[in-house]
Amino acid sequence: MYDKNHLPLNVSIKRGEKIPKNACRLVVHICIFNTKGEMLIQQRQSTKKSLPDKWDLSAGGQVKSGEHSAEGAQRELFEELGIHADFSVLRPKVTMHFEEGFDDIYILTLDTDLDSLTLQPDEVKDAAWAGCETILDMIRTGNFVPYHESYIRLLFALQELGNPFDHSELWTDSKPSADQH
């Protein structure tokens, strides 16, 4: 569990238990895009309690007690899709706040063959590549987790932008001079 400032509380609860007052849970999502600008999406298993058979983002889940966000993202991606990725140098592209906590969202570019994925049998039924408009159509027809359309558009925009705060091409030294701040 975490406090409102994203700091660990050294308190853990079991799945399904009520979250203590002034505590937050941490969820991670990983959105994988290929170089064509398509997102890797997964179909949830029919046996899932919530949103069975719906398509969803590439991977995601709740961070386990004692894990940092990046550790949870790395674990979830491997568990659900069998993809090894080094998250030690990655930070979430964006953190969304919801009533009970935070959702750290990681965006990766990776051209992976769908046949090379190892789908977690009790979680993931299928995987596919899809463009933004296809995902929005799937939301409208009830085949995708019912995210706000603006959220999906944001994920695609963030992927296209890369790092809008990287101005390293402006620097001639290894670090900016005082007049470049």
Coordinates of C-alpha atoms in Angstrom, one line a residue:
M1 CA 0.0 0.0 0.0
Y2 CA 1.1 3.6 -0.7
D3 CA 0.1 7.0 0.6
K4 CA -1.3 9.8 -1.5
N5 CA 2.2 10.9 -2.4
H6 CA 3.1 7.4 -3.9
L7 CA 5.3 6.5 -0.9
P8 CA 5.2 3.0 0.5
L9 CA 3.2 2.5 3.8
N10 CA 4.7 -0.9 4.7
V11 CA 1.1 -2.2 4.9
S12 CA -0.2 -4.9 2.7
I13 CA -3.7 -6.4 2.2
K14 CA -5.0 -9.5 0.5
R15 CA -6.7 -9.3 -2.9
G16 CA -10.4 -8.3 -2.4
E17 CA -9.9 -6.8 1.1
K18 CA -11.0 -3.2 1.6
I19 CA -8.3 -0.7 1.2
P20 CA -7.5 1.1 4.5
K21 CA -8.4 4.8 4.8
N22 CA -5.6 7.1 3.5
A23 CA -4.0 4.2 1.7
C24 CA -3.7 3.7 -2.1
R25 CA -3.0 0.7 -4.2
L26 CA -0.6 0.7 -7.2
V27 CA -1.6 -0.7 -10.5
V28 CA 0.7 -0.9 -13.6
H29 CA -0.2 -1.1 -17.3
I30 CA 2.2 -1.7 -20.1
C31 CA 1.3 -0.6 -23.6
I32 CA 3.5 -2.1 -26.3
F33 CA 3.5 -0.5 -29.7
N34 CA 5.1 -1.7 -32.9
T35 CA 6.9 0.5 -35.4
K36 CA 3.7 0.7 -37.4
G37 CA 2.0 2.5 -34.5
E38 CA -0.2 -0.4 -33.6
M39 CA -0.8 -1.4 -29.9
L40 CA -0.4 -5.0 -28.8
I41 CA -3.8 -5.9 -27.1
Q42 CA -4.8 -9.0 -25.2
Q43 CA -8.1 -10.7 -24.8
R44 CA -9.0 -11.5 -21.2
Q45 CA -9.9 -15.2 -20.4
S46 CA -13.6 -16.2 -20.3
T47 CA -13.1 -17.3 -16.7
K48 CA -12.0 -13.9 -15.4
K49 CA -14.4 -12.5 -12.8
S50 CA -14.3 -9.0 -14.2
L51 CA -14.6 -8.2 -17.9
P52 CA -14.3 -11.7 -19.2
D53 CA -13.6 -12.0 -23.0
K54 CA -13.0 -8.3 -23.3
W55 CA -9.9 -7.0 -25.1
D56 CA -7.5 -4.9 -23.0
L57 CA -4.2 -3.1 -23.1
S58 CA -1.0 -5.1 -23.6
A59 CA -0.5 -6.2 -20.0
G60 CA -1.2 -5.0 -16.5
G61 CA -2.1 -5.7 -12.9
Q62 CA -1.6 -4.8 -9.3
V63 CA 1.9 -4.4 -7.9
K64 CA 2.7 -6.9 -5.2
S65 CA 3.7 -6.0 -1.7
G66 CA 7.3 -5.0 -1.6
E67 CA 7.5 -4.4 -5.4
H68 CA 8.3 -1.0 -7.0
S69 CA 6.3 0.0 -10.0
A70 CA 8.9 -1.0 -12.5
E71 CA 9.3 -4.4 -10.9
G72 CA 5.6 -5.0 -11.0
A73 CA 5.4 -4.0 -14.7
Q74 CA 8.3 -6.2 -15.6
R75 CA 6.7 -9.2 -13.8
E76 CA 3.2 -8.6 -15.2
L77 CA 4.6 -8.3 -18.8
F78 CA 6.5 -11.6 -18.4
E79 CA 3.6 -13.4 -16.7
E80 CA 0.9 -12.4 -19.1
L81 CA 2.8 -12.4 -22.4
G82 CA 6.1 -14.1 -21.8
I83 CA 8.0 -10.9 -22.8
H84 CA 11.3 -10.2 -21.1
A85 CA 12.0 -6.4 -20.8
D86 CA 14.4 -4.5 -18.6
F87 CA 12.4 -2.0 -16.7
S88 CA 15.3 -0.9 -14.5
V89 CA 15.9 2.1 -16.8
L90 CA 12.3 2.9 -17.5
R91 CA 9.9 5.2 -15.8
P92 CA 6.1 5.4 -16.3
K93 CA 5.2 7.6 -19.2
V94 CA 2.2 8.8 -17.1
T95 CA 0.6 8.1 -13.8
M96 CA -3.2 8.2 -13.7
H97 CA -5.0 8.7 -10.4
F98 CA -8.2 6.9 -9.5
E99 CA -10.2 6.8 -6.3
E100 CA -8.3 3.9 -4.7
G101 CA -4.8 4.6 -6.0
F102 CA -2.4 5.1 -8.9
D103 CA -2.0 3.5 -12.3
D104 CA 1.6 3.8 -13.7
I105 CA 1.6 3.4 -17.4
Y106 CA 4.6 2.3 -19.3
I107 CA 4.9 2.6 -23.1
L108 CA 7.3 0.5 -25.0
T109 CA 8.1 0.1 -28.7
L110 CA 8.7 -3.5 -29.7
D111 CA 8.1 -5.4 -32.9
T112 CA 7.3 -8.8 -31.6
D113 CA 5.8 -11.7 -33.5
L114 CA 2.4 -12.8 -32.0
D115 CA 3.5 -16.4 -32.4
S116 CA 6.5 -15.8 -30.1
L117 CA 4.2 -14.8 -27.1
T118 CA 3.6 -17.1 -24.2
L119 CA 0.1 -16.3 -23.1
Q120 CA -0.7 -16.9 -19.4
P121 CA -3.5 -19.6 -19.7
D122 CA -5.6 -18.4 -16.8
E123 CA -5.4 -14.7 -17.7
V124 CA -5.0 -14.2 -21.4
K125 CA -7.0 -15.8 -24.2
D126 CA -5.5 -14.2 -27.3
A127 CA -3.3 -11.3 -28.5
A128 CA -3.4 -9.1 -31.5
W129 CA -2.1 -5.8 -33.0
A130 CA -4.6 -3.0 -33.4
G131 CA -4.6 0.7 -34.4
C132 CA -6.2 3.4 -32.4
E133 CA -9.5 3.6 -34.5
T134 CA -9.9 -0.2 -34.3
I135 CA -9.6 -0.1 -30.5
L136 CA -12.1 2.8 -30.3
D137 CA -14.5 0.8 -32.4
M138 CA -14.0 -2.2 -30.1
I139 CA -14.9 0.0 -27.1
R140 CA -18.0 1.3 -28.9
T141 CA -19.2 -2.2 -29.7
G142 CA -18.5 -3.5 -26.1
N143 CA -15.6 -5.8 -27.1
F144 CA -12.9 -3.9 -25.3
V145 CA -12.5 -2.9 -21.6
P146 CA -14.7 0.3 -21.4
Y147 CA -11.9 2.9 -21.2
H148 CA -12.7 6.5 -22.1
E149 CA -11.9 7.1 -25.7
S150 CA -9.7 10.1 -24.8
Y151 CA -7.6 7.7 -22.7
I152 CA -6.9 5.5 -25.7
R153 CA -6.1 8.5 -27.8
L154 CA -3.7 9.8 -25.1
L155 CA -1.8 6.5 -25.1
F156 CA -1.4 6.6 -28.9
A157 CA -0.3 10.3 -28.7
L158 CA 2.2 9.5 -26.0
Q159 CA 3.7 6.8 -28.1
E160 CA 3.9 9.1 -31.1
L161 CA 5.5 11.9 -29.1
G162 CA 8.3 9.8 -27.7
N163 CA 9.9 12.1 -25.0
P164 CA 8.6 15.6 -25.6
F165 CA 10.9 16.9 -22.8
D166 CA 14.1 15.6 -24.4
H167 CA 15.9 18.6 -25.7
S168 CA 19.3 17.0 -25.7
E169 CA 19.8 17.9 -29.4
L170 CA 20.1 21.6 -28.2
W171 CA 23.0 20.9 -25.9
T172 CA 26.6 20.8 -27.2
D173 CA 28.0 19.6 -23.9
S174 CA 27.1 16.5 -21.9
K175 CA 25.0 18.8 -19.8
P176 CA 23.2 22.1 -20.4
S177 CA 24.9 25.3 -19.7
A178 CA 23.3 27.9 -17.3
D179 CA 21.8 29.9 -20.2
Q180 CA 20.1 26.8 -21.6
H181 CA 17.9 26.2 -18.5

